[in-house]
GROMACS .gro file of N, CA and C in nm:
model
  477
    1UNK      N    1   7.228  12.661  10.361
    1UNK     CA    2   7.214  12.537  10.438
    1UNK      C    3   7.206  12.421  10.340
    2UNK      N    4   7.290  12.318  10.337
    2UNK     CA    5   7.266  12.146  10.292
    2UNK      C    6   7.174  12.149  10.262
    3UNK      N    7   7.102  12.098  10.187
    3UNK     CA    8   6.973  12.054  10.147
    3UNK      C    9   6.946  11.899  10.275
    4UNK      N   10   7.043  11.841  10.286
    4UNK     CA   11   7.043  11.705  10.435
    4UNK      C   12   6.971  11.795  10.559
    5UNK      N   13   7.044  11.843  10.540
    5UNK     CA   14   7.064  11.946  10.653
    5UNK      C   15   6.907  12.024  10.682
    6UNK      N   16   6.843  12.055  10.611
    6UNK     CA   17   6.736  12.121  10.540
    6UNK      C   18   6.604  12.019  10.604
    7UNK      N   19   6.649  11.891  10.521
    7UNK     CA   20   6.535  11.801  10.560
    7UNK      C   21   6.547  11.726  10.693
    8UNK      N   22   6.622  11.712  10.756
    8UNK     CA   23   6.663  11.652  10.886
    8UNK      C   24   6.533  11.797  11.014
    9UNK      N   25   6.600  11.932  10.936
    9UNK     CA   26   6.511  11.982  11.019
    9UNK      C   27   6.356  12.011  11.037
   10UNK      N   28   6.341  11.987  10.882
   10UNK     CA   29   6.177  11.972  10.851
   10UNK      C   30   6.118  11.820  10.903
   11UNK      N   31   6.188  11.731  10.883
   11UNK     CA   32   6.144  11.600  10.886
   11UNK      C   33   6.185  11.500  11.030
   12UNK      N   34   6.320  11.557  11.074
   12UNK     CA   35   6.337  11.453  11.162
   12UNK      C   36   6.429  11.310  11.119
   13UNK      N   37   6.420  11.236  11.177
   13UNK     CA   38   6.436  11.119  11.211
   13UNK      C   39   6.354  11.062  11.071
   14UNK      N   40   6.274  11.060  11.014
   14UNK     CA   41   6.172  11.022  10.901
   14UNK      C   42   6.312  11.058  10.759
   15UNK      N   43   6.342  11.120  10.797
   15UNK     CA   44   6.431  11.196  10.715
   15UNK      C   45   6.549  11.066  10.653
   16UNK      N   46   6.593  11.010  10.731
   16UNK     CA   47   6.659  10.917  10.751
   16UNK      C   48   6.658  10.747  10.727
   17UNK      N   49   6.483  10.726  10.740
   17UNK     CA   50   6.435  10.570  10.717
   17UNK      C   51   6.357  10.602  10.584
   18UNK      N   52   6.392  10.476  10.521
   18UNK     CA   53   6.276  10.450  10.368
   18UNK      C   54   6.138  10.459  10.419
   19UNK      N   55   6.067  10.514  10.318
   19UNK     CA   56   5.921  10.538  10.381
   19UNK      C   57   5.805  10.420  10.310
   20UNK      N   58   5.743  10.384  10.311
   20UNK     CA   59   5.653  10.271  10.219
   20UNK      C   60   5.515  10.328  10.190
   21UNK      N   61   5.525  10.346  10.069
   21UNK     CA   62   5.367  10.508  10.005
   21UNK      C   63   5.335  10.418   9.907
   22UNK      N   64   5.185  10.370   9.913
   22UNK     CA   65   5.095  10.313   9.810
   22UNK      C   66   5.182  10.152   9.756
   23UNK      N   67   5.201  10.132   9.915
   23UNK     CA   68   5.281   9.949   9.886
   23UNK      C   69   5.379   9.955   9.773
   24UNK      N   70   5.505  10.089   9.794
   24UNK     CA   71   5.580  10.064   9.736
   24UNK      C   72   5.708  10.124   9.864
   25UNK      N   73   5.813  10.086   9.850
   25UNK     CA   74   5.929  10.199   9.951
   25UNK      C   75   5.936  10.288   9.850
   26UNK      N   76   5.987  10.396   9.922
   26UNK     CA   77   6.097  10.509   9.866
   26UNK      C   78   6.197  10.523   9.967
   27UNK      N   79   6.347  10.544   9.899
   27UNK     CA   80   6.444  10.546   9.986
   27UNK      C   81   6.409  10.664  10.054
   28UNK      N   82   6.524  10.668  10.162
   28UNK     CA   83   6.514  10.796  10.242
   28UNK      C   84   6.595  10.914  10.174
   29UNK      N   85   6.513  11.035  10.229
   29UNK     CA   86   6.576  11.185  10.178
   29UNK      C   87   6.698  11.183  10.188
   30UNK      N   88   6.739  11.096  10.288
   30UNK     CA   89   6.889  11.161  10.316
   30UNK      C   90   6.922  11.034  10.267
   31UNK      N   91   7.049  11.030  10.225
   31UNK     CA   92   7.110  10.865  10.186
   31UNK      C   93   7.237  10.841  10.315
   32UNK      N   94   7.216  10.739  10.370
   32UNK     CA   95   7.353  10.695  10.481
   32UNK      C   96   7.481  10.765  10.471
   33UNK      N   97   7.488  10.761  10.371
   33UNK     CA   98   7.651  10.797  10.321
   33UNK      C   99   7.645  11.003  10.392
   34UNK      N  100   7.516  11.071  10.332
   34UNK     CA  101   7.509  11.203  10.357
   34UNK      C  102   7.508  11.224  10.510
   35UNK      N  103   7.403  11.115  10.592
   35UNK     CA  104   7.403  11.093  10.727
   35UNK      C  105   7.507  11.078  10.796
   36UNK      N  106   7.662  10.999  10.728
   36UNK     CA  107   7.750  10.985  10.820
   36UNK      C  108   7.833  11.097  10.825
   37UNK      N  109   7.849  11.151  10.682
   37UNK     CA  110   7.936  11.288  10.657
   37UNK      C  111   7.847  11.405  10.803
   38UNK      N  112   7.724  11.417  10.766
   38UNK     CA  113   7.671  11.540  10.880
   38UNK      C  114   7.671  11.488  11.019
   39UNK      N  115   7.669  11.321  11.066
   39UNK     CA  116   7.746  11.293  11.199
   39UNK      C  117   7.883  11.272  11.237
   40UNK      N  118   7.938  11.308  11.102
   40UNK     CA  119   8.081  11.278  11.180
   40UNK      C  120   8.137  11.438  11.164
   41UNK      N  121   8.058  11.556  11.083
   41UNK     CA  122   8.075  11.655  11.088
   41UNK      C  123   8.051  11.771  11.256
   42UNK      N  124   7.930  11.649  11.314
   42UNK     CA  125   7.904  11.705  11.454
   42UNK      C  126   8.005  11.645  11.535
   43UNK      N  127   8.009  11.502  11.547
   43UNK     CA  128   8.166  11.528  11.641
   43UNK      C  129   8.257  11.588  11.634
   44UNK      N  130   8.287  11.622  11.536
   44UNK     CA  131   8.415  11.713  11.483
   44UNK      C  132   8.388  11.849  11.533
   45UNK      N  133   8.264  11.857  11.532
   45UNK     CA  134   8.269  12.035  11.584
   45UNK      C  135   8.166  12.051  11.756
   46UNK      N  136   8.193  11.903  11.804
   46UNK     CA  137   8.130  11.912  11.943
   46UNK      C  138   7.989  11.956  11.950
   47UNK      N  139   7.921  11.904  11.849
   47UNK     CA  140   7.759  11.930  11.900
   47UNK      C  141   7.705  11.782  11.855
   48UNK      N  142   7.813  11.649  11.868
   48UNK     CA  143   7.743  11.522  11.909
   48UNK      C  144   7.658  11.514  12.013
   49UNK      N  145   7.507  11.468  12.003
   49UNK     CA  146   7.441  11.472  12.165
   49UNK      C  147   7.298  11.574  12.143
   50UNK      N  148   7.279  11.666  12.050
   50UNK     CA  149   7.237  11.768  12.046
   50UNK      C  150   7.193  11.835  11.941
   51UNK      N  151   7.046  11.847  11.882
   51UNK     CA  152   7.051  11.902  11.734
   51UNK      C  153   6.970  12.056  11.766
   52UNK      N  154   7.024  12.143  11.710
   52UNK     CA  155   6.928  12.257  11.694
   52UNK      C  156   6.851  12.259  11.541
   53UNK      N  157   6.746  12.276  11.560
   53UNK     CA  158   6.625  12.259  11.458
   53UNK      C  159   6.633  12.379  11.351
   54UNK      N  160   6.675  12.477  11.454
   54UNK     CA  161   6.629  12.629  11.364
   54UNK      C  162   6.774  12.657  11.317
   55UNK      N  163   6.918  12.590  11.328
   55UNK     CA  164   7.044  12.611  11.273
   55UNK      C  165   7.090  12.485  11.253
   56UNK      N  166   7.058  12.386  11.278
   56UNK     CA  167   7.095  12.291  11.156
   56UNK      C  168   7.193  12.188  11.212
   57UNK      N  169   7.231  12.265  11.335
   57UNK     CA  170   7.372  12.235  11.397
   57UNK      C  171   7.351  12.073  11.431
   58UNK      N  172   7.441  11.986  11.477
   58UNK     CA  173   7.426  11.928  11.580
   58UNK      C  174   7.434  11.744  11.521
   59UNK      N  175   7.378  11.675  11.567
   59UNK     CA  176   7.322  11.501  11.574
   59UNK      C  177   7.255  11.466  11.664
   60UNK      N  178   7.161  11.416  11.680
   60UNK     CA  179   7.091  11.331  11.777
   60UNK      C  180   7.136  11.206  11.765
   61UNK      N  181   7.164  11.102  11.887
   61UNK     CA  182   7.243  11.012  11.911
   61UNK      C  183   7.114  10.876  11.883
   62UNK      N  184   7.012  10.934  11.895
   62UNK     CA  185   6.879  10.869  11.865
   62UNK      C  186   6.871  10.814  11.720
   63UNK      N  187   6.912  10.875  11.602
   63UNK     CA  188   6.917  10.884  11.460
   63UNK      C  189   6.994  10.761  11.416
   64UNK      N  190   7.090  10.748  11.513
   64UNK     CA  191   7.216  10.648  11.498
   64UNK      C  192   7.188  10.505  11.485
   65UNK      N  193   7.205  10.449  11.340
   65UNK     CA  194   7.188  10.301  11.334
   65UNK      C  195   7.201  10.207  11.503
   66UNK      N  196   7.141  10.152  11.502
   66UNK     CA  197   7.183  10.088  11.657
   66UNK      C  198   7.262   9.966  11.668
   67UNK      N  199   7.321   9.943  11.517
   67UNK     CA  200   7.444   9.856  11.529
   67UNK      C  201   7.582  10.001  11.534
   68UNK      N  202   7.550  10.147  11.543
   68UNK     CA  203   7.644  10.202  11.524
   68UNK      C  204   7.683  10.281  11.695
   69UNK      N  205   7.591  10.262  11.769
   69UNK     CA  206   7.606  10.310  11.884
   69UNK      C  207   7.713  10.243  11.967
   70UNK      N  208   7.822  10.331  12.031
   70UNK     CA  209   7.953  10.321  12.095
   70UNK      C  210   7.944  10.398  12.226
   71UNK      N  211   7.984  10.315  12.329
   71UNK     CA  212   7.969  10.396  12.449
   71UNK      C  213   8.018  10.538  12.477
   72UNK      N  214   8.101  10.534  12.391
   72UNK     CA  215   8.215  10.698  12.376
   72UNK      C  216   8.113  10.803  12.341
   73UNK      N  217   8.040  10.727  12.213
   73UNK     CA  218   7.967  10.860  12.201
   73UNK      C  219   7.870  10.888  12.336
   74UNK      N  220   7.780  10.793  12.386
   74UNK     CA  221   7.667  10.762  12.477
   74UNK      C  222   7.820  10.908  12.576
   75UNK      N  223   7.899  10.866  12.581
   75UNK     CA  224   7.911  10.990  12.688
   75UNK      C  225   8.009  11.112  12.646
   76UNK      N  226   7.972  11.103  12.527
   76UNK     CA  227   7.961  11.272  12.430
   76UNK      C  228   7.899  11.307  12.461
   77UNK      N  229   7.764  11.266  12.408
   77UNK     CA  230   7.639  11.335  12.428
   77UNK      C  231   7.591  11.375  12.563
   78UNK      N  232   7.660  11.310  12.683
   78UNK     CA  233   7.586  11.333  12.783
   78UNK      C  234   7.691  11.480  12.887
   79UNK      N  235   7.792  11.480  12.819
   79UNK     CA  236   7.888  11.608  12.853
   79UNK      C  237   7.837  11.751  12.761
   80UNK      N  238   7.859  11.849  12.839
   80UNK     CA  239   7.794  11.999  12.732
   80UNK      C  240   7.911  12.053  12.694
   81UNK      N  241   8.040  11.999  12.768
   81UNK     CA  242   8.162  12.120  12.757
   81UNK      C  243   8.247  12.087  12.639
   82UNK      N  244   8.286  12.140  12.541
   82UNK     CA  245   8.363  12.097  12.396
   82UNK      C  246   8.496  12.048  12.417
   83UNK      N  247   8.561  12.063  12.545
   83UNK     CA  248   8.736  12.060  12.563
   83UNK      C  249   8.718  11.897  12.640
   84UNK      N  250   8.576  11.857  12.721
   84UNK     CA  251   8.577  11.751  12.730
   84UNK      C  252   8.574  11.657  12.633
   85UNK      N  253   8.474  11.711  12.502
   85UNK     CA  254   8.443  11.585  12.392
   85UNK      C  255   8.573  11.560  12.363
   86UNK      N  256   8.627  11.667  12.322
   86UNK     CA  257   8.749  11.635  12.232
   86UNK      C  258   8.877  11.549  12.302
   87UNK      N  259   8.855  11.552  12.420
   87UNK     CA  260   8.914  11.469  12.556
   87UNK      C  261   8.840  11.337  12.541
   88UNK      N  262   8.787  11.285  12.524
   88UNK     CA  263   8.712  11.205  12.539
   88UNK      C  264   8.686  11.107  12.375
   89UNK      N  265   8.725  11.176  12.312
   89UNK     CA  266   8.729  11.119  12.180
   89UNK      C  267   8.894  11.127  12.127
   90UNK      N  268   8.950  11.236  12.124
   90UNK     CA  269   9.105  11.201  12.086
   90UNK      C  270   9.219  11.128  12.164
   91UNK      N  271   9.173  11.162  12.299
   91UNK     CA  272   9.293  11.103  12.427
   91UNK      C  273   9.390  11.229  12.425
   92UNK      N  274   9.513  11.137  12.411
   92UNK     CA  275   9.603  11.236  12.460
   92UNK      C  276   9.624  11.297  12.277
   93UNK      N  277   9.615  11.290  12.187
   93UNK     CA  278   9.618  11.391  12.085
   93UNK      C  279   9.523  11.493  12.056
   94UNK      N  280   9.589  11.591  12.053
   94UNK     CA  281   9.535  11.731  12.127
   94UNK      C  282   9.482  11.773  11.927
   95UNK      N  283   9.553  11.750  11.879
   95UNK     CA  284   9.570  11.798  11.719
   95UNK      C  285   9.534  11.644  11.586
   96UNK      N  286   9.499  11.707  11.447
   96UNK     CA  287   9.491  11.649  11.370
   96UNK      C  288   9.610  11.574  11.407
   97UNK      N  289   9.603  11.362  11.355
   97UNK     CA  290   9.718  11.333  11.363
   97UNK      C  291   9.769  11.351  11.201
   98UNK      N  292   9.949  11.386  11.232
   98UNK     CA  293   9.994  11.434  11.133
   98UNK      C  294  10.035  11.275  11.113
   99UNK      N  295  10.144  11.309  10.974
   99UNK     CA  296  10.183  11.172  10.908
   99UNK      C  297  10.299  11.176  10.915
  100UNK      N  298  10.416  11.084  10.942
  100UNK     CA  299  10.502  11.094  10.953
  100UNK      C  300  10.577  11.104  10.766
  101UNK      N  301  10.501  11.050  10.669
  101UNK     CA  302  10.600  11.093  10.545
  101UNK      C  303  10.505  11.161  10.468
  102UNK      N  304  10.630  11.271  10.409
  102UNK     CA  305  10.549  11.339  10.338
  102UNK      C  306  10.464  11.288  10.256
  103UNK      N  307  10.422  11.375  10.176
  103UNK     CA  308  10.325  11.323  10.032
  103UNK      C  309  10.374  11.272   9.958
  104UNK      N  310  10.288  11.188   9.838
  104UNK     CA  311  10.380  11.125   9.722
  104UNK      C  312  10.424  11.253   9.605
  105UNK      N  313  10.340  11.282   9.622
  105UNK     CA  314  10.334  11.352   9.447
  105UNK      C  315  10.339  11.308   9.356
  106UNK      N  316  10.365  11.352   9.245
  106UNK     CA  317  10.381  11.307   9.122
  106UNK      C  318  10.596  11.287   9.096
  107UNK      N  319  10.587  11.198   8.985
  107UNK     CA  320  10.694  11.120   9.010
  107UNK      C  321  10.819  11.258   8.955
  108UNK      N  322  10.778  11.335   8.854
  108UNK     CA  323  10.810  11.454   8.802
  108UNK      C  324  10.837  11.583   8.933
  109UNK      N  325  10.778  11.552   9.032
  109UNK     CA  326  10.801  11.661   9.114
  109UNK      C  327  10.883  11.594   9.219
  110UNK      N  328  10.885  11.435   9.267
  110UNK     CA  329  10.980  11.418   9.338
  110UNK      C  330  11.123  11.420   9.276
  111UNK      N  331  11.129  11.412   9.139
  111UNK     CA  332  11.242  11.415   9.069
  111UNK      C  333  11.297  11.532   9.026
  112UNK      N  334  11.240  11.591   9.037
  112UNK     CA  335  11.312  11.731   9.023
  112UNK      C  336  11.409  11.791   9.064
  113UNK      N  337  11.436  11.825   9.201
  113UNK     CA  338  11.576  11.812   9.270
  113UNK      C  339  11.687  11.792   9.174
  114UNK      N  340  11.683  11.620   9.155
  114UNK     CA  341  11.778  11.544   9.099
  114UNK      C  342  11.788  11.556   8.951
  115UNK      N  343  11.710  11.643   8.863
  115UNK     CA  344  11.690  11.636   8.745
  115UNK      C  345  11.798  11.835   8.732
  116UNK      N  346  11.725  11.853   8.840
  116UNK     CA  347  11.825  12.001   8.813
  116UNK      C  348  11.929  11.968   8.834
  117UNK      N  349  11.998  11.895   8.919
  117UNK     CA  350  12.176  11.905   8.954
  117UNK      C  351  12.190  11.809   8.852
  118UNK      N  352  12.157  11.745   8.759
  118UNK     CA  353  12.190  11.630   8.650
  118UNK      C  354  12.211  11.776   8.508
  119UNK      N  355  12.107  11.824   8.513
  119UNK     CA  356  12.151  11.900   8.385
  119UNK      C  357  12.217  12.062   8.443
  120UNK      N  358  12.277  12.100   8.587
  120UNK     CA  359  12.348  12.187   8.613
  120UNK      C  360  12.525  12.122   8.533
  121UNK      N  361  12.538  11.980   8.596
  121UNK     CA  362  12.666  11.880   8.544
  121UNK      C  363  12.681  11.900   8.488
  122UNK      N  364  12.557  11.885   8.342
  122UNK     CA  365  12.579  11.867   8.206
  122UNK      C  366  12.627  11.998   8.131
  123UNK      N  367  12.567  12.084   8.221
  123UNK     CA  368  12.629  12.226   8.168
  123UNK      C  369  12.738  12.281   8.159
  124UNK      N  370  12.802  12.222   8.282
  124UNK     CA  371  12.974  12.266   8.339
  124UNK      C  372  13.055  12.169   8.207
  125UNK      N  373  12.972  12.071   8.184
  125UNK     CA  374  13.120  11.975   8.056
  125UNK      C  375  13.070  12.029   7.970
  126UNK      N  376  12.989  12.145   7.932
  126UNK     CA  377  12.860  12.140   7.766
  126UNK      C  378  12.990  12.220   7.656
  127UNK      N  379  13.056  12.350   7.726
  127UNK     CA  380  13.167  12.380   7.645
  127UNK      C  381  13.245  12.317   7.623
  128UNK      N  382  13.324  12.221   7.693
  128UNK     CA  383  13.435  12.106   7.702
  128UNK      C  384  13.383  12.020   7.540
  129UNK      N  385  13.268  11.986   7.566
  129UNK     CA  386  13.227  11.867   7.486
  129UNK      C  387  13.197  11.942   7.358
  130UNK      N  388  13.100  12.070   7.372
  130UNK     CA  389  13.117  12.138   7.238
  130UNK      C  390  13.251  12.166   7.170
  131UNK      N  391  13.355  12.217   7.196
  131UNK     CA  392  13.467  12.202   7.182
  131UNK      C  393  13.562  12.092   7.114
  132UNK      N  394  13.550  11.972   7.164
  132UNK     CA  395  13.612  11.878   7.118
  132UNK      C  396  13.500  11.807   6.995
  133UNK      N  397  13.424  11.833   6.965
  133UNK     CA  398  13.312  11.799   6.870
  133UNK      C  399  13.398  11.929   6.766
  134UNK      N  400  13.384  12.063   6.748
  134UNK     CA  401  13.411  12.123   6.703
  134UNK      C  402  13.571  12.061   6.624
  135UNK      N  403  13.630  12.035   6.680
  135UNK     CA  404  13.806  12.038   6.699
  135UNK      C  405  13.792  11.867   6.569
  136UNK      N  406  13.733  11.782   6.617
  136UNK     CA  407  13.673  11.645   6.594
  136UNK      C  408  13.662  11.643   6.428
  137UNK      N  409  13.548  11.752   6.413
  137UNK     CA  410  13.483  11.807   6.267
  137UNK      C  411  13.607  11.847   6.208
  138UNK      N  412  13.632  11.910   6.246
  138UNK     CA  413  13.754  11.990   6.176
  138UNK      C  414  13.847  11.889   6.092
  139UNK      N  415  13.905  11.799   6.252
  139UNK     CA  416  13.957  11.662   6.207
  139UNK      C  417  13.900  11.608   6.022
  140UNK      N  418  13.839  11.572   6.029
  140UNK     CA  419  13.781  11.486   5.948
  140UNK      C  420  13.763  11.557   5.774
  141UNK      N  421  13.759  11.691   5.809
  141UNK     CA  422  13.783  11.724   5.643
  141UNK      C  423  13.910  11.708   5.660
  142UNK      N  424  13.862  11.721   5.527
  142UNK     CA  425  13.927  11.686   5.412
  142UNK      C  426  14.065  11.840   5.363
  143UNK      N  427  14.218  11.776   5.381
  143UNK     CA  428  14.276  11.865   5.356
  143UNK      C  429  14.302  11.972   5.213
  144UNK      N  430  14.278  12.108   5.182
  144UNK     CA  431  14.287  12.154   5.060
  144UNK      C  432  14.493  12.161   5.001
  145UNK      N  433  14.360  12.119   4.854
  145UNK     CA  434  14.479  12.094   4.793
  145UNK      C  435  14.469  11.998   4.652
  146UNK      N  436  14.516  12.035   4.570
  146UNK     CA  437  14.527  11.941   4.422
  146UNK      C  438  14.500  11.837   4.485
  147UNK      N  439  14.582  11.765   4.562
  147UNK     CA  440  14.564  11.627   4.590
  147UNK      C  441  14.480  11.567   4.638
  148UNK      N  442  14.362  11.606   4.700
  148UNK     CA  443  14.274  11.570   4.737
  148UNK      C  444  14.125  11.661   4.617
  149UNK      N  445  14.164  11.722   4.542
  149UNK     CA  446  14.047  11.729   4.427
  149UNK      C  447  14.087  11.624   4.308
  150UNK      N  448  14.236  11.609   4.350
  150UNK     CA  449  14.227  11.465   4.240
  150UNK      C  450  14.121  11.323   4.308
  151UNK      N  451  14.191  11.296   4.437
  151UNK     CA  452  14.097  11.199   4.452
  151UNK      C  453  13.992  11.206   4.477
  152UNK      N  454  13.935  11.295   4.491
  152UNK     CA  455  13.755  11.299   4.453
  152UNK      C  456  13.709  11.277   4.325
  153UNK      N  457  13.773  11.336   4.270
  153UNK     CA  458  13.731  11.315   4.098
  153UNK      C  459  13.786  11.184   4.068
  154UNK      N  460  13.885  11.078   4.146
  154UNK     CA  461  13.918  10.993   4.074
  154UNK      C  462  13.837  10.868   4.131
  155UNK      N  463  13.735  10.962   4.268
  155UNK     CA  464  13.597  10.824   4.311
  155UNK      C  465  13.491  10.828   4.243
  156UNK      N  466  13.491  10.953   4.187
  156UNK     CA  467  13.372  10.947   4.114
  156UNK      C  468  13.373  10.877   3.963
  157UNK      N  469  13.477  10.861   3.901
  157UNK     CA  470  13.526  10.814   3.770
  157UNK      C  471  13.485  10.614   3.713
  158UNK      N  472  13.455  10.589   3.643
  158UNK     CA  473  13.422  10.472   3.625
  158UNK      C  474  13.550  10.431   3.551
  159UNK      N  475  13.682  10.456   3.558
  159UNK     CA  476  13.794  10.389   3.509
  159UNK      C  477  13.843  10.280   3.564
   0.00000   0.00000   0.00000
């Protein structure tokens, strides 16, 4: 069990407000932020309206800041049946709403796709291009023969 969860059932409602001990406050056990996660955890699972003490379950509508009280809930709590809350709080969406676009991801995974058919391309010309590189080299020496060991020796010469 939560440790929130824990003290809500030992404590109550106390659980929830700063307490003032020897003319000083101390915040409350539970901090707001933990309070809204375990009330918005009870609407979600239809025991808005209703706390059981000995399982932990539930919210009391009583607990609820009273700038946070909404008539919707006022008649959560006052229905027992779960197919109503969820009627009564979603409307006509029966399900999580989905999103219409996917996720972002990372920029590496939306690119991927396009990064494989870029270097599949590169593969189909990779002999072509090795090839004419090869052919290229070749080009460029130097033909054998006296005549060309003369003119090497005659660049290197200071005459």
């Amino acid at each position: 069990m939560r440790s929130a969860v824990r003290k809500l059932c030992q404590q109550g409602v106390e659980a929830l407000r700063p307490q003032k001990l020897n003319e000083k406050w101390r915040k409350p056990a539970i901090s707001r932020r933990v309070a809204g996660d375990l009330r918005k955890a009870a609407i979600r699972a239809g025991t808005y309206g209703k706390f059981d003490a000995e399982t932990g379950a539930g919210w009391d509508p009583a607990w609820d800041a009273p700038d946070r009280r909404h008539p919707l809930l006022d008649a959560v709590a006052a229905v027992d049946d779960t197919e109503s809350v969820d009627s009564i709080l979603l409307g006509t969406n029966k399900g999580a709403i989905q999103s219409i676009r996917p996720p972002k991801e990372t920029k590496r995974e939306r690119t991927r796709e396009t990064r494989a058919q870029k270097i599949e391309n590169l593969l189909k010309e990779a002999d072509e291009k090795i090839e004419e590189y090869r052919l290229e080299k070749e080009a460029n020496k130097p033909k054998p023969g006296i005549e060309e060991e003369f003119k090497q020796a005659m660049k290197g010469s200071r005459y």
